[in-house]
Amino acid sequence: MKSMSLDLMCKSFAKKFSSVQHIETFLAAKYIDDGCAIVENIRMPLLILDVRPDEEYNVSHIAGSIRIDPNDDGAQESLSIIQNRVEEDGSAFVIAYCSVGYRSSQLIEKLIPLVTDAVILRNMQGSLFKWANESKEMVDSNNHTTKQCHPYNAFWGSLLINN
């Protein structure tokens, strides 16, 4: 039931942010495990952006992700990080996530007109809630493995299966 509610929420966000492309958690996990994305036989370095405030990020996040504050001008901060990666590596495959996908979709939507063809932007479908519900690895602020996921609030937290 909870996964169905999360799926419905994801469909709603996809409709609202129709210009944003998504990546499923299984493919994001594969790219993270591989350390890169392979797109049309081209190896692209990954950037994983966590679009949540400190109090959520500190409870759990995907290892190696960079926290972007959704309340500040996250688009400019993200753009700077992306541009640095492109300067270093020639390209970047960016995966953004938040709790359920709304804030990360907002960020990706803002970034779309600002990046070059060397950058691929994706919102992770279902974001960290889906990731946690699938028991994929997360770490806390001390880089220790955790199964806890910040619920954002009671309503959204009800979408988490084992929290």
Coordinates of C-alpha atoms in Angstrom, one line a residue:
M1 CA 0.0 0.0 0.0
K2 CA 2.8 2.5 0.9
S3 CA 4.7 1.7 -2.2
M4 CA 1.6 2.3 -4.3
S5 CA 1.1 5.7 -2.6
L6 CA 4.7 6.6 -3.3
D7 CA 4.3 5.5 -6.9
L8 CA 1.2 7.7 -7.2
M9 CA 3.2 10.6 -5.8
C10 CA 6.0 10.0 -8.3
K11 CA 3.5 10.0 -11.2
S12 CA 2.1 13.3 -9.9
F13 CA 5.5 14.9 -9.7
A14 CA 6.4 13.6 -13.2
K15 CA 3.3 15.3 -14.5
K16 CA 4.0 18.6 -12.7
F17 CA 7.7 18.6 -13.7
S18 CA 7.2 17.3 -17.3
S19 CA 10.6 18.6 -18.5
V20 CA 12.5 16.6 -15.9
Q21 CA 13.8 13.1 -16.9
H22 CA 13.9 10.4 -14.2
I23 CA 16.2 7.5 -13.4
E24 CA 14.9 4.4 -11.5
T25 CA 16.6 3.5 -8.2
F26 CA 17.9 0.2 -9.6
L27 CA 19.8 2.0 -12.4
A28 CA 21.0 4.7 -10.1
A29 CA 22.4 2.0 -7.7
K30 CA 24.1 0.3 -10.6
Y31 CA 25.8 3.6 -11.7
I32 CA 26.8 4.3 -8.1
D33 CA 28.3 0.8 -7.7
D34 CA 30.1 1.2 -11.1
G35 CA 31.3 4.7 -10.2
C36 CA 30.1 6.1 -13.5
A37 CA 27.2 6.1 -16.0
I38 CA 27.6 4.6 -19.4
V39 CA 25.5 6.5 -21.9
E40 CA 25.8 5.6 -25.6
N41 CA 29.1 3.8 -24.9
I42 CA 30.5 6.9 -23.2
R43 CA 31.7 6.7 -19.6
M44 CA 30.4 9.7 -17.7
P45 CA 31.4 10.6 -14.1
L46 CA 28.6 10.8 -11.6
L47 CA 27.4 13.6 -9.4
I48 CA 24.9 12.7 -6.8
L49 CA 23.0 15.7 -5.3
D50 CA 21.0 15.4 -2.1
V51 CA 18.5 18.2 -2.2
R52 CA 17.5 18.3 1.5
P53 CA 18.5 20.4 4.6
D54 CA 21.2 19.3 7.0
E55 CA 18.8 17.8 9.5
E56 CA 17.5 15.3 6.9
Y57 CA 20.9 14.7 5.3
N58 CA 22.5 14.0 8.7
V59 CA 20.1 11.1 9.5
S60 CA 20.8 9.3 6.2
H61 CA 22.0 9.9 2.7
I62 CA 23.5 8.0 -0.2
A63 CA 27.3 7.7 0.3
G64 CA 29.2 10.2 -1.8
S65 CA 26.3 12.5 -2.3
I66 CA 26.7 16.3 -2.1
R67 CA 24.1 18.1 -0.1
I68 CA 22.4 21.0 -1.7
D69 CA 20.2 23.2 0.4
P70 CA 16.7 23.4 -1.1
N71 CA 16.0 26.7 0.7
D72 CA 18.9 28.6 -0.7
D73 CA 19.8 29.1 -4.3
G74 CA 20.6 25.5 -4.8
A75 CA 20.6 25.9 -8.6
Q76 CA 23.5 28.2 -8.5
E77 CA 25.4 26.1 -6.0
S78 CA 24.7 23.0 -8.1
L79 CA 25.6 24.7 -11.3
S80 CA 29.0 25.6 -9.9
I81 CA 29.6 22.0 -8.8
I82 CA 28.5 20.6 -12.2
Q83 CA 30.7 23.1 -14.1
N84 CA 33.7 22.1 -12.0
R85 CA 33.1 18.4 -12.7
V86 CA 32.7 19.1 -16.5
E87 CA 36.0 21.1 -16.5
E88 CA 37.8 18.3 -14.7
D89 CA 36.2 15.3 -16.5
G90 CA 34.6 16.6 -19.7
S91 CA 31.1 15.6 -18.8
A92 CA 28.8 14.8 -15.9
F93 CA 25.8 12.5 -15.2
V94 CA 23.9 14.2 -12.4
I95 CA 21.4 12.3 -10.2
A96 CA 19.4 14.4 -7.8
Y97 CA 17.2 13.2 -5.0
C98 CA 15.4 14.5 -1.9
S99 CA 12.8 12.6 0.2
V100 CA 10.2 11.8 -2.4
G101 CA 11.3 13.7 -5.5
Y102 CA 9.6 17.1 -5.4
R103 CA 12.5 19.3 -4.3
S104 CA 15.0 17.4 -6.5
S105 CA 12.6 17.8 -9.5
Q106 CA 12.4 21.5 -8.8
L107 CA 16.2 21.7 -8.8
I108 CA 16.6 19.7 -12.0
E109 CA 13.9 21.9 -13.7
K110 CA 15.9 25.0 -12.8
L111 CA 19.2 23.5 -14.0
I112 CA 17.9 22.3 -17.4
P113 CA 18.3 25.6 -19.2
L114 CA 21.7 26.3 -17.5
V115 CA 23.7 23.2 -18.5
T116 CA 25.5 22.2 -21.7
D117 CA 25.2 19.1 -23.7
A118 CA 28.1 17.6 -21.7
V119 CA 25.7 17.2 -18.7
I120 CA 22.9 14.7 -18.3
L121 CA 20.4 15.6 -15.5
R122 CA 18.1 13.0 -13.8
N123 CA 15.8 13.0 -10.9
M124 CA 15.8 9.8 -9.0
Q125 CA 12.3 8.3 -9.1
G126 CA 10.9 8.0 -5.6
S127 CA 14.1 9.6 -4.2
L128 CA 15.4 8.5 -0.9
F129 CA 12.1 7.1 0.4
K130 CA 12.0 4.6 -2.4
W131 CA 15.8 3.9 -2.0
A132 CA 15.2 3.2 1.8
N133 CA 12.1 1.1 1.1
E134 CA 14.2 -1.1 -1.2
S135 CA 16.8 -1.5 1.6
K136 CA 19.6 0.1 -0.4
E137 CA 22.6 1.3 1.5
M138 CA 22.5 4.7 3.2
V139 CA 25.0 6.4 5.6
D140 CA 24.6 8.9 8.4
S141 CA 26.6 12.0 9.1
N142 CA 29.4 9.9 10.6
N143 CA 29.5 7.8 7.4
H144 CA 28.1 4.8 9.3
T145 CA 25.6 2.5 7.5
T146 CA 22.0 3.2 8.7
K147 CA 18.5 2.0 7.8
Q148 CA 16.9 5.2 9.3
C149 CA 15.5 7.7 6.9
H150 CA 14.4 11.2 7.9
P151 CA 10.6 11.2 7.5
Y152 CA 10.4 14.9 6.5
N153 CA 7.1 15.1 8.5
A154 CA 4.4 12.6 9.7
F155 CA 2.4 12.7 6.4
W156 CA 5.4 12.0 4.1
G157 CA 7.0 9.7 6.6
S158 CA 4.0 7.4 6.3
L159 CA 5.4 6.5 2.9
L160 CA 8.4 4.8 4.5
I161 CA 8.0 1.0 5.0
N162 CA 10.5 0.3 7.8
N163 CA 11.3 3.4 9.7

